PDB file of C-alpha atoms and ligand atoms in Angstrom:
ATOM      1  CA  MET V   1     193.068  85.104 177.099  1.00 65.00           C
ATOM      2  CA  SER V   2     190.501  82.449 176.285  1.00 80.00           C
ATOM      3  CA  ASP V   3     186.847  83.063 175.990  1.00 88.00           C
ATOM      4  CA  PRO V   4     184.836  83.285 179.275  1.00 95.00           C
ATOM      5  CA  ILE V   5     183.031  80.306 180.571  1.00 96.00           C
ATOM      6  CA  LEU V   6     180.247  82.462 181.986  1.00 97.00           C
ATOM      7  CA  ARG V   7     179.425  85.870 180.808  1.00 98.00           C
ATOM      8  CA  VAL V   8     176.691  88.131 182.319  1.00 98.00           C
ATOM      9  CA  LYS V   9     175.959  91.370 180.363  1.00 98.00           C
ATOM     10  CA  ASN V  10     173.788  94.232 181.503  1.00 98.00           C
ATOM     11  CA  LEU V  11     171.715  92.025 183.657  1.00 98.00           C
ATOM     12  CA  SER V  12     168.845  93.501 185.628  1.00 98.00           C
ATOM     13  CA  LYS V  13     166.170  92.084 187.827  1.00 98.00           C
ATOM     14  CA  HIS V  14     163.283  93.946 189.456  1.00 97.00           C
ATOM     15  CA  PHE V  15     160.617  92.469 191.758  1.00 95.00           C
ATOM     16  CA  ILE V  16     157.121  94.079 191.917  1.00 91.00           C
ATOM     17  CA  ILE V  17     155.517  93.889 195.228  1.00 87.00           C
ATOM     18  CA  THR V  18     151.868  94.512 195.185  1.00 84.00           C
ATOM     19  CA  GLY V  19     151.134  95.664 198.694  1.00 74.00           C
ATOM     20  CA  SER V  20     148.217  97.228 200.495  1.00 65.00           C
ATOM     21  CA  ASN V  21     149.362 100.827 200.245  1.00 67.00           C
ATOM     22  CA  ILE V  22     147.561 103.342 198.137  1.00 64.00           C
ATOM     23  CA  ALA V  23     150.156 103.443 195.430  1.00 70.00           C
ATOM     24  CA  GLY V  24     149.623  99.688 195.295  1.00 79.00           C
ATOM     25  CA  LYS V  25     152.986  98.705 193.879  1.00 83.00           C
ATOM     26  CA  THR V  26     156.577  98.724 195.045  1.00 87.00           C
ATOM     27  CA  ILE V  27     159.335  98.071 192.708  1.00 91.00           C
ATOM     28  CA  ILE V  28     162.569  96.488 194.063  1.00 94.00           C
ATOM     29  CA  ASN V  29     165.573  96.888 191.794  1.00 96.00           C
ATOM     30  CA  ALA V  30     167.441  93.853 193.193  1.00 98.00           C
ATOM     31  CA  VAL V  31     170.057  93.666 190.313  1.00 98.00           C
ATOM     32  CA  ARG V  32     170.865  96.801 188.230  1.00 98.00           C
ATOM     33  CA  ASN V  33     172.632  96.459 185.037  1.00 98.00           C
ATOM     34  CA  ILE V  34     175.578  94.273 186.097  1.00 98.00           C
ATOM     35  CA  SER V  35     178.191  92.667 183.756  1.00 98.00           C
ATOM     36  CA  PHE V  36     181.001  90.365 184.586  1.00 98.00           C
ATOM     37  CA  ASP V  37     183.076  87.501 182.826  1.00 98.00           C
ATOM     38  CA  ILE V  38     184.326  84.346 184.564  1.00 98.00           C
ATOM     39  CA  TYR V  39     187.097  82.373 183.055  1.00 96.00           C
ATOM     40  CA  GLU V  40     187.637  78.690 183.385  1.00 95.00           C
ATOM     41  CA  HIS V  41     189.249  77.581 186.647  1.00 95.00           C
ATOM     42  CA  ASP V  42     188.685  80.998 188.110  1.00 95.00           C
ATOM     43  CA  SER V  43     187.243  81.493 191.467  1.00 97.00           C
ATOM     44  CA  PHE V  44     185.215  84.619 191.160  1.00 98.00           C
ATOM     45  CA  GLY V  45     183.826  86.229 194.317  1.00 97.00           C
ATOM     46  CA  LEU V  46     180.688  88.218 194.670  1.00 96.00           C
ATOM     47  CA  ILE V  47     180.642  90.162 197.861  1.00 94.00           C
ATOM     48  CA  GLY V  48     178.554  92.863 199.425  1.00 91.00           C
ATOM     49  CA  GLU V  49     176.337  93.431 202.386  1.00 90.00           C
ATOM     50  CA  SER V  50     172.934  91.740 202.977  1.00 90.00           C
ATOM     51  CA  GLY V  51     170.328  92.618 200.470  1.00 93.00           C
ATOM     52  CA  SER V  52     172.839  93.733 197.782  1.00 95.00           C
ATOM     53  CA  GLY V  53     171.578  91.414 195.161  1.00 97.00           C
ATOM     54  CA  LYS V  54     174.114  88.524 195.419  1.00 96.00           C
ATOM     55  CA  SER V  55     171.543  85.535 195.713  1.00 95.00           C
ATOM     56  CA  THR V  56     169.393  87.208 193.101  1.00 97.00           C
ATOM     57  CA  THR V  57     172.343  87.289 190.709  1.00 98.00           C
ATOM     58  CA  ALA V  58     172.950  83.536 191.478  1.00 96.00           C
ATOM     59  CA  ASN V  59     169.375  82.581 190.745  1.00 95.00           C
ATOM     60  CA  LEU V  60     169.345  84.630 187.491  1.00 97.00           C
ATOM     61  CA  VAL V  61     172.557  83.020 186.341  1.00 96.00           C
ATOM     62  CA  LEU V  62     171.002  79.425 187.081  1.00 94.00           C
ATOM     63  CA  ARG V  63     167.905  80.533 185.189  1.00 94.00           C
ATOM     64  CA  LEU V  64     165.970  79.830 188.490  1.00 92.00           C
ATOM     65  CA  LEU V  65     164.617  83.451 188.044  1.00 94.00           C
ATOM     66  CA  GLU V  66     163.734  85.357 184.832  1.00 94.00           C
ATOM     67  CA  PRO V  67     165.669  88.496 184.289  1.00 97.00           C
ATOM     68  CA  SER V  68     164.005  91.774 183.597  1.00 97.00           C
ATOM     69  CA  SER V  69     166.730  92.501 181.014  1.00 98.00           C
ATOM     70  CA  GLY V  70     170.315  91.591 179.945  1.00 98.00           C
ATOM     71  CA  THR V  71     171.838  88.280 178.885  1.00 98.00           C
ATOM     72  CA  ILE V  72     173.684  85.202 180.358  1.00 97.00           C
ATOM     73  CA  GLU V  73     176.096  83.061 178.390  1.00 97.00           C
ATOM     74  CA  ILE V  74     177.648  79.765 179.336  1.00 95.00           C
ATOM     75  CA  PHE V  75     180.377  78.435 177.145  1.00 93.00           C
ATOM     76  CA  GLY V  76     179.553  81.280 174.439  1.00 93.00           C
ATOM     77  CA  LYS V  77     175.912  80.226 174.289  1.00 93.00           C
ATOM     78  CA  ASP V  78     173.211  82.643 175.095  1.00 95.00           C
ATOM     79  CA  ILE V  79     170.856  80.884 177.705  1.00 95.00           C
ATOM     80  CA  THR V  80     168.839  83.852 178.668  1.00 95.00           C
ATOM     81  CA  TRP V  81     165.598  82.774 177.175  1.00 92.00           C
ATOM     82  CA  LEU V  82     165.994  79.064 176.528  1.00 92.00           C
ATOM     83  CA  ASP V  83     162.791  77.275 177.722  1.00 90.00           C
ATOM     84  CA  GLU V  84     162.908  74.408 180.287  1.00 87.00           C
ATOM     85  CA  ALA V  85     163.650  71.846 177.421  1.00 87.00           C
ATOM     86  CA  GLY V  86     166.447  73.870 176.036  1.00 88.00           C
ATOM     87  CA  MET V  87     167.864  74.506 179.500  1.00 88.00           C
ATOM     88  CA  ARG V  88     167.872  70.690 180.319  1.00 84.00           C
ATOM     89  CA  ARG V  89     171.223  70.033 178.647  1.00 83.00           C
ATOM     90  CA  HIS V  90     172.874  72.995 180.387  1.00 89.00           C
ATOM     91  CA  ARG V  91     171.436  72.243 183.827  1.00 88.00           C
ATOM     92  CA  LYS V  92     174.242  69.758 184.796  1.00 88.00           C
ATOM     93  CA  ASP V  93     177.072  72.154 183.603  1.00 94.00           C
ATOM     94  CA  ILE V  94     176.130  74.685 186.322  1.00 95.00           C
ATOM     95  CA  GLN V  95     175.263  73.589 189.790  1.00 94.00           C
ATOM     96  CA  ILE V  96     174.525  75.535 192.995  1.00 92.00           C
ATOM     97  CA  ILE V  97     175.575  74.819 196.560  1.00 92.00           C
ATOM     98  CA  PHE V  98     173.254  76.870 198.808  1.00 83.00           C
ATOM     99  CA  GLN V  99     173.834  77.746 202.425  1.00 75.00           C
ATOM    100  CA  GLN V 100     172.974  74.645 204.425  1.00 62.00           C
ATOM    101  CA  SER V 101     169.868  75.789 206.328  1.00 61.00           C
ATOM    102  CA  GLY V 102     168.951  72.425 207.750  1.00 58.00           C
ATOM    103  CA  ASN V 103     166.004  71.899 205.381  1.00 67.00           C
ATOM    104  CA  SER V 104     167.810  71.730 202.049  1.00 80.00           C
ATOM    105  CA  LEU V 105     168.106  67.888 202.199  1.00 90.00           C
ATOM    106  CA  ASP V 106     164.872  65.826 202.184  1.00 93.00           C
ATOM    107  CA  PRO V 107     164.871  64.455 205.754  1.00 93.00           C
ATOM    108  CA  LYS V 108     163.004  61.124 204.631  1.00 95.00           C
ATOM    109  CA  MET V 109     165.844  60.116 202.221  1.00 96.00           C
ATOM    110  CA  THR V 110     168.946  58.269 203.197  1.00 97.00           C
ATOM    111  CA  VAL V 111     172.331  59.749 202.212  1.00 97.00           C
ATOM    112  CA  GLY V 112     172.532  56.920 199.652  1.00 96.00           C
ATOM    113  CA  GLU V 113     169.216  57.926 197.922  1.00 96.00           C
ATOM    114  CA  LEU V 114     170.138  61.532 198.188  1.00 96.00           C
ATOM    115  CA  LEU V 115     173.338  60.904 196.194  1.00 96.00           C
ATOM    116  CA  MET V 116     171.496  58.618 193.550  1.00 96.00           C
ATOM    117  CA  GLU V 117     168.900  61.223 192.882  1.00 95.00           C
ATOM    118  CA  PRO V 118     171.063  63.587 190.725  1.00 93.00           C
ATOM    119  CA  LEU V 119     172.596  60.584 189.075  1.00 94.00           C
ATOM    120  CA  LYS V 120     169.140  59.345 188.022  1.00 92.00           C
ATOM    121  CA  ILE V 121     167.831  62.681 186.972  1.00 89.00           C
ATOM    122  CA  HIS V 122     170.825  63.429 184.724  1.00 88.00           C
ATOM    123  CA  GLY V 123     171.409  59.980 183.516  1.00 88.00           C
ATOM    124  CA  ILE V 124     174.956  60.121 184.847  1.00 87.00           C
ATOM    125  CA  ALA V 125     175.376  56.351 185.575  1.00 83.00           C
ATOM    126  CA  GLY V 126     173.624  53.091 184.647  1.00 85.00           C
ATOM    127  CA  GLU V 127     171.581  51.594 187.605  1.00 84.00           C
ATOM    128  CA  LYS V 128     174.333  48.951 188.164  1.00 88.00           C
ATOM    129  CA  GLU V 129     176.864  51.594 188.651  1.00 91.00           C
ATOM    130  CA  TYR V 130     174.837  53.548 191.397  1.00 92.00           C
ATOM    131  CA  ASP V 131     176.499  51.858 194.299  1.00 93.00           C
ATOM    132  CA  LYS V 132     179.974  52.335 193.208  1.00 95.00           C
ATOM    133  CA  GLU V 133     179.420  56.004 192.020  1.00 96.00           C
ATOM    134  CA  THR V 134     177.738  56.957 195.338  1.00 96.00           C
ATOM    135  CA  ASP V 135     180.681  55.337 197.303  1.00 97.00           C
ATOM    136  CA  ARG V 136     183.218  57.249 195.199  1.00 97.00           C
ATOM    137  CA  LEU V 137     181.225  60.586 195.654  1.00 97.00           C
ATOM    138  CA  LEU V 138     181.094  60.084 199.411  1.00 98.00           C
ATOM    139  CA  GLU V 139     184.876  59.399 199.628  1.00 97.00           C
ATOM    140  CA  MET V 140     185.578  62.556 197.522  1.00 97.00           C
ATOM    141  CA  VAL V 141     183.853  64.715 200.082  1.00 97.00           C
ATOM    142  CA  GLY V 142     185.463  63.035 202.993  1.00 97.00           C
ATOM    143  CA  LEU V 143     182.609  60.665 204.051  1.00 97.00           C
ATOM    144  CA  THR V 144     182.524  56.963 203.938  1.00 97.00           C
ATOM    145  CA  PRO V 145     180.320  54.380 202.124  1.00 96.00           C
ATOM    146  CA  LYS V 146     178.923  53.247 205.657  1.00 96.00           C
ATOM    147  CA  ASP V 147     177.000  56.718 205.810  1.00 96.00           C
ATOM    148  CA  LYS V 148     174.797  55.639 202.995  1.00 96.00           C
ATOM    149  CA  SER V 149     172.228  54.232 205.181  1.00 96.00           C
ATOM    150  CA  LYS V 150     171.988  57.352 207.443  1.00 97.00           C
ATOM    151  CA  TYR V 151     169.488  60.027 207.422  1.00 96.00           C
ATOM    152  CA  PRO V 152     170.479  63.752 207.339  1.00 93.00           C
ATOM    153  CA  SER V 153     169.189  64.144 210.952  1.00 93.00           C
ATOM    154  CA  GLN V 154     171.832  61.523 212.017  1.00 95.00           C
ATOM    155  CA  MET V 155     174.697  63.635 210.461  1.00 93.00           C
ATOM    156  CA  SER V 156     176.325  66.824 211.621  1.00 92.00           C
ATOM    157  CA  GLY V 157     175.871  70.366 209.881  1.00 90.00           C
ATOM    158  CA  GLY V 158     179.301  69.882 208.315  1.00 92.00           C
ATOM    159  CA  GLN V 159     178.548  66.339 207.228  1.00 94.00           C
ATOM    160  CA  ASN V 160     175.152  67.390 205.630  1.00 93.00           C
ATOM    161  CA  GLN V 161     177.094  70.250 203.744  1.00 93.00           C
ATOM    162  CA  ARG V 162     179.392  67.512 202.414  1.00 95.00           C
ATOM    163  CA  ILE V 163     176.447  65.707 201.051  1.00 95.00           C
ATOM    164  CA  ILE V 164     175.141  68.887 199.451  1.00 94.00           C
ATOM    165  CA  ILE V 165     178.521  69.241 197.946  1.00 96.00           C
ATOM    166  CA  ALA V 166     178.484  65.574 196.760  1.00 97.00           C
ATOM    167  CA  ARG V 167     175.133  66.072 195.047  1.00 96.00           C
ATOM    168  CA  ALA V 168     176.451  69.088 193.210  1.00 95.00           C
ATOM    169  CA  ILE V 169     179.569  67.296 191.851  1.00 97.00           C
ATOM    170  CA  ALA V 170     177.571  64.108 191.068  1.00 96.00           C
ATOM    171  CA  VAL V 171     176.494  65.406 187.783  1.00 94.00           C
ATOM    172  CA  ARG V 172     180.020  66.538 186.690  1.00 95.00           C
ATOM    173  CA  PRO V 173     179.368  70.130 186.394  1.00 96.00           C
ATOM    174  CA  ARG V 174     181.895  72.614 185.046  1.00 96.00           C
ATOM    175  CA  ILE V 175     180.691  75.672 187.078  1.00 97.00           C
ATOM    176  CA  ILE V 176     179.399  75.630 190.712  1.00 97.00           C
ATOM    177  CA  VAL V 177     177.683  78.665 192.173  1.00 96.00           C
ATOM    178  CA  CYS V 178     178.431  78.685 195.982  1.00 95.00           C
ATOM    179  CA  ASP V 179     175.968  80.849 197.813  1.00 94.00           C
ATOM    180  CA  GLU V 180     177.286  81.428 201.336  1.00 92.00           C
ATOM    181  CA  PRO V 181     178.242  77.707 201.527  1.00 90.00           C
ATOM    182  CA  VAL V 182     179.735  77.910 204.949  1.00 89.00           C
ATOM    183  CA  ALA V 183     177.715  80.768 206.565  1.00 87.00           C
ATOM    184  CA  SER V 184     175.587  78.651 208.696  1.00 85.00           C
ATOM    185  CA  LEU V 185     178.282  76.230 209.927  1.00 89.00           C
ATOM    186  CA  ASP V 186     180.322  76.376 213.260  1.00 88.00           C
ATOM    187  CA  VAL V 187     183.498  78.368 212.695  1.00 88.00           C
ATOM    188  CA  SER V 188     185.597  75.284 213.485  1.00 88.00           C
ATOM    189  CA  VAL V 189     183.970  73.432 210.557  1.00 93.00           C
ATOM    190  CA  GLN V 190     183.976  76.376 207.964  1.00 92.00           C
ATOM    191  CA  GLY V 191     187.677  75.907 207.360  1.00 93.00           C
ATOM    192  CA  GLN V 192     187.320  72.206 206.587  1.00 95.00           C
ATOM    193  CA  ILE V 193     184.384  72.750 204.184  1.00 94.00           C
ATOM    194  CA  LEU V 194     186.380  75.660 202.434  1.00 94.00           C
ATOM    195  CA  ASN V 195     189.471  73.367 202.013  1.00 95.00           C
ATOM    196  CA  LEU V 196     187.267  70.763 200.737  1.00 97.00           C
ATOM    197  CA  LEU V 197     185.850  73.034 197.984  1.00 96.00           C
ATOM    198  CA  MET V 198     189.276  74.136 196.953  1.00 96.00           C
ATOM    199  CA  ASP V 199     190.560  70.615 196.830  1.00 97.00           C
ATOM    200  CA  LEU V 200     187.601  69.563 194.617  1.00 97.00           C
ATOM    201  CA  LYS V 201     188.135  72.708 192.339  1.00 96.00           C
ATOM    202  CA  GLU V 202     191.639  71.459 191.640  1.00 96.00           C
ATOM    203  CA  GLU V 203     190.826  67.754 191.314  1.00 96.00           C
ATOM    204  CA  LEU V 204     187.758  68.301 189.139  1.00 97.00           C
ATOM    205  CA  GLY V 205     188.917  71.383 187.192  1.00 96.00           C
ATOM    206  CA  LEU V 206     185.960  73.416 188.505  1.00 97.00           C
ATOM    207  CA  THR V 207     185.135  76.975 188.066  1.00 97.00           C
ATOM    208  CA  TYR V 208     183.344  78.872 191.071  1.00 98.00           C
ATOM    209  CA  LEU V 209     180.993  81.816 191.389  1.00 98.00           C
ATOM    210  CA  PHE V 210     181.546  82.330 195.098  1.00 97.00           C
ATOM    211  CA  ILE V 211     179.065  84.459 197.078  1.00 95.00           C
ATOM    212  CA  THR V 212     179.852  85.541 200.518  1.00 91.00           C
ATOM    213  CA  HIS V 213     179.939  88.584 202.654  1.00 84.00           C
ATOM    214  CA  ASP V 214     182.786  87.108 204.661  1.00 86.00           C
ATOM    215  CA  LEU V 215     186.108  88.787 203.497  1.00 86.00           C
ATOM    216  CA  LYS V 216     188.028  86.060 205.334  1.00 85.00           C
ATOM    217  CA  VAL V 217     186.378  83.624 202.918  1.00 89.00           C
ATOM    218  CA  VAL V 218     187.182  85.767 200.015  1.00 92.00           C
ATOM    219  CA  ARG V 219     190.766  86.003 200.878  1.00 91.00           C
ATOM    220  CA  HIS V 220     191.007  82.255 201.132  1.00 89.00           C
ATOM    221  CA  ILE V 221     189.234  81.370 197.991  1.00 92.00           C
ATOM    222  CA  CYS V 222     188.905  84.052 195.331  1.00 96.00           C
ATOM    223  CA  SER V 223     191.162  85.062 192.452  1.00 95.00           C
ATOM    224  CA  ARG V 224     188.855  87.976 191.258  1.00 97.00           C
ATOM    225  CA  ILE V 225     186.095  89.699 192.984  1.00 97.00           C
ATOM    226  CA  ALA V 226     183.052  92.019 192.300  1.00 97.00           C
ATOM    227  CA  VAL V 227     181.715  94.133 194.971  1.00 95.00           C
ATOM    228  CA  MET V 228     178.043  94.632 195.002  1.00 95.00           C
ATOM    229  CA  TYR V 229     176.014  97.533 196.612  1.00 95.00           C
ATOM    230  CA  ASN V 230     172.310  98.135 196.145  1.00 96.00           C
ATOM    231  CA  GLY V 231     172.087  95.785 193.118  1.00 97.00           C
ATOM    232  CA  GLU V 232     175.096  97.266 191.366  1.00 97.00           C
ATOM    233  CA  ILE V 233     178.563  96.232 190.920  1.00 97.00           C
ATOM    234  CA  VAL V 234     180.542  99.049 192.307  1.00 96.00           C
ATOM    235  CA  GLU V 235     183.977  97.581 191.992  1.00 96.00           C
ATOM    236  CA  MET V 236     185.530  94.571 190.118  1.00 97.00           C
ATOM    237  CA  GLY V 237     189.131  93.198 189.833  1.00 96.00           C
ATOM    238  CA  GLU V 238     191.924  90.998 191.124  1.00 96.00           C
ATOM    239  CA  MET V 239     191.055  90.180 194.755  1.00 95.00           C
ATOM    240  CA  ARG V 240     194.265  91.594 196.370  1.00 95.00           C
ATOM    241  CA  GLU V 241     194.009  94.692 194.239  1.00 95.00           C
ATOM    242  CA  VAL V 242     190.404  95.334 195.330  1.00 94.00           C
ATOM    243  CA  LEU V 243     190.932  94.587 198.896  1.00 92.00           C
ATOM    244  CA  GLU V 244     194.182  96.332 199.306  1.00 91.00           C
ATOM    245  CA  LYS V 245     193.657  99.242 197.169  1.00 91.00           C
ATOM    246  CA  PRO V 246     189.825  99.789 197.168  1.00 90.00           C
ATOM    247  CA  ARG V 247     188.865 102.671 194.964  1.00 90.00           C
ATOM    248  CA  GLY V 248     185.352 103.132 195.937  1.00 89.00           C
ATOM    249  CA  ASP V 249     184.155 104.512 199.367  1.00 90.00           C
ATOM    250  CA  TYR V 250     181.702 101.536 199.685  1.00 88.00           C
ATOM    251  CA  THR V 251     184.548  99.045 199.236  1.00 89.00           C
ATOM    252  CA  LYS V 252     186.738 100.867 201.699  1.00 90.00           C
ATOM    253  CA  LEU V 253     184.037 100.758 204.315  1.00 88.00           C
ATOM    254  CA  LEU V 254     183.256  97.253 203.679  1.00 85.00           C
ATOM    255  CA  VAL V 255     186.914  96.393 203.849  1.00 84.00           C
ATOM    256  CA  GLU V 256     187.510  98.295 207.066  1.00 83.00           C
ATOM    257  CA  SER V 257     184.550  96.910 208.684  1.00 79.00           C
ATOM    258  CA  ILE V 258     185.978  93.390 209.032  1.00 64.00           C
ATOM    259  CA  LEU V 259     189.602  94.428 209.730  1.00 54.00           C
TER     260      LEU V 259
HETATM  261  N1  ATP H   1     161.411  87.046 195.434  1.00 58.74           N
HETATM  262  C1  ATP H   1     161.741  88.298 195.725  1.00 58.74           C
HETATM  263  N2  ATP H   1     160.569  89.154 195.716  1.00 58.74           N
HETATM  264  C2  ATP H   1     160.846  90.425 196.139  1.00 58.74           C
HETATM  265  N3  ATP H   1     162.029  91.018 196.622  1.00 58.74           N
HETATM  266  C3  ATP H   1     162.969  90.209 196.496  1.00 58.74           C
HETATM  267  C4  ATP H   1     162.968  88.773 196.249  1.00 58.74           C
HETATM  268  N4  ATP H   1     164.264  88.258 196.224  1.00 58.74           N
HETATM  269  C5  ATP H   1     164.958  89.190 196.696  1.00 58.74           C
HETATM  270  N5  ATP H   1     164.398  90.462 196.877  1.00 58.74           N
HETATM  271  C6  ATP H   1     164.856  91.572 197.264  1.00 58.74           C
HETATM  272  O1  ATP H   1     166.018  91.848 196.328  1.00 58.74           O
HETATM  273  C7  ATP H   1     167.117  92.531 197.209  1.00 58.74           C
HETATM  274  C8  ATP H   1     168.338  91.635 196.973  1.00 58.74           C
HETATM  275  O2  ATP H   1     168.048  90.293 197.490  1.00 58.74           O
HETATM  276  P1  ATP H   1     169.226  89.267 197.591  1.00 58.74           P
HETATM  277  O3  ATP H   1     168.717  88.136 198.234  1.00 58.74           O
HETATM  278  O4  ATP H   1     169.680  89.135 196.286  1.00 58.74           O
HETATM  279  O5  ATP H   1     170.433  89.855 198.581  1.00 58.74           O
HETATM  280  P2  ATP H   1     171.657  89.076 199.018  1.00 58.74           P
HETATM  281  O6  ATP H   1     172.956  90.108 198.659  1.00 58.74           O
HETATM  282  O7  ATP H   1     171.702  87.736 198.591  1.00 58.74           O
HETATM  283  O8  ATP H   1     171.692  89.174 200.614  1.00 58.74           O
HETATM  284  P3  ATP H   1     172.164  88.171 201.845  1.00 58.74           P
HETATM  285  O9  ATP H   1     173.573  88.556 201.975  1.00 58.74           O
HETATM  286  O10 ATP H   1     171.261  88.735 202.991  1.00 58.74           O
HETATM  287  O11 ATP H   1     171.865  86.923 201.280  1.00 58.74           O
HETATM  288  C9  ATP H   1     166.585  92.657 198.541  1.00 58.74           C
HETATM  289  O12 ATP H   1     166.010  93.873 198.723  1.00 58.74           O
HETATM  290  C10 ATP H   1     165.517  91.536 198.627  1.00 58.74           C
HETATM  291  O13 ATP H   1     164.645  91.950 199.764  1.00 58.74           O
HETATM  292 MG1   MG H   2     171.798  85.873 199.634  1.00 58.74          MG
END
């Protein structure tokens, strides 16, 4: 097997909450000593109940949060303690698609401007190519060049999620972290967006870290999965193996709860 494209080793993150109680501080161990490897073109699922540490893991992998301990490697390079300047050249390799919460797109920007922004920031295309490149991105996500003059408020939830996806692929990443990318969408639209993500994965040769607590989504998308509980990875393996023959009690409960 080739080397992993993303390697997380003994990663932990605690948050210290300074409250008004007498002890003064509460420590939340959001991620506890987790390790996993993701290989190129894999679609690695991170599942578990609310509060189990999935989004914290995503934010650590993207270096949006400082880890308390452990390491993160991308393409064999340890990025755990790179400063902002050092991270700059890795930022476009790994992108995130957040849950569409209605406010993740700047409402004052048109769709065209929203798509041009990442191109400018990462110097992907020259100014003359912006128009052609934004048209190409819109078509890739199932929208049309006519949509460029619209504002996010003039588009549906599913269309806005397509714009978020277009912004992520605009910088030609190798890895995309998808954090509950369809959870806030109407059920009828969820399937379309999942299909789009799968098509783009094939077309662009992407690798996914896919976070969800929806096992239907896992079955549709993931090749390997890790199950998180209370900040720890309690089970990991091939998707079918883990879901059909869960070893741990927690995984059994999780699987049964949605059958
Ligand atoms: N910035 C923060 N400060 C303090 N505690 C935090 C912070 N971010 C997350 N936590 C806590 O860390 C734990 C893990 O949270 P996280 O958001 O990673 O869970 P999750 O698995 O993504 O949940 P969900 O499925 O609801 O999105 C929770 O107990 C949460 O309250
Ligand atoms: Mg989350």
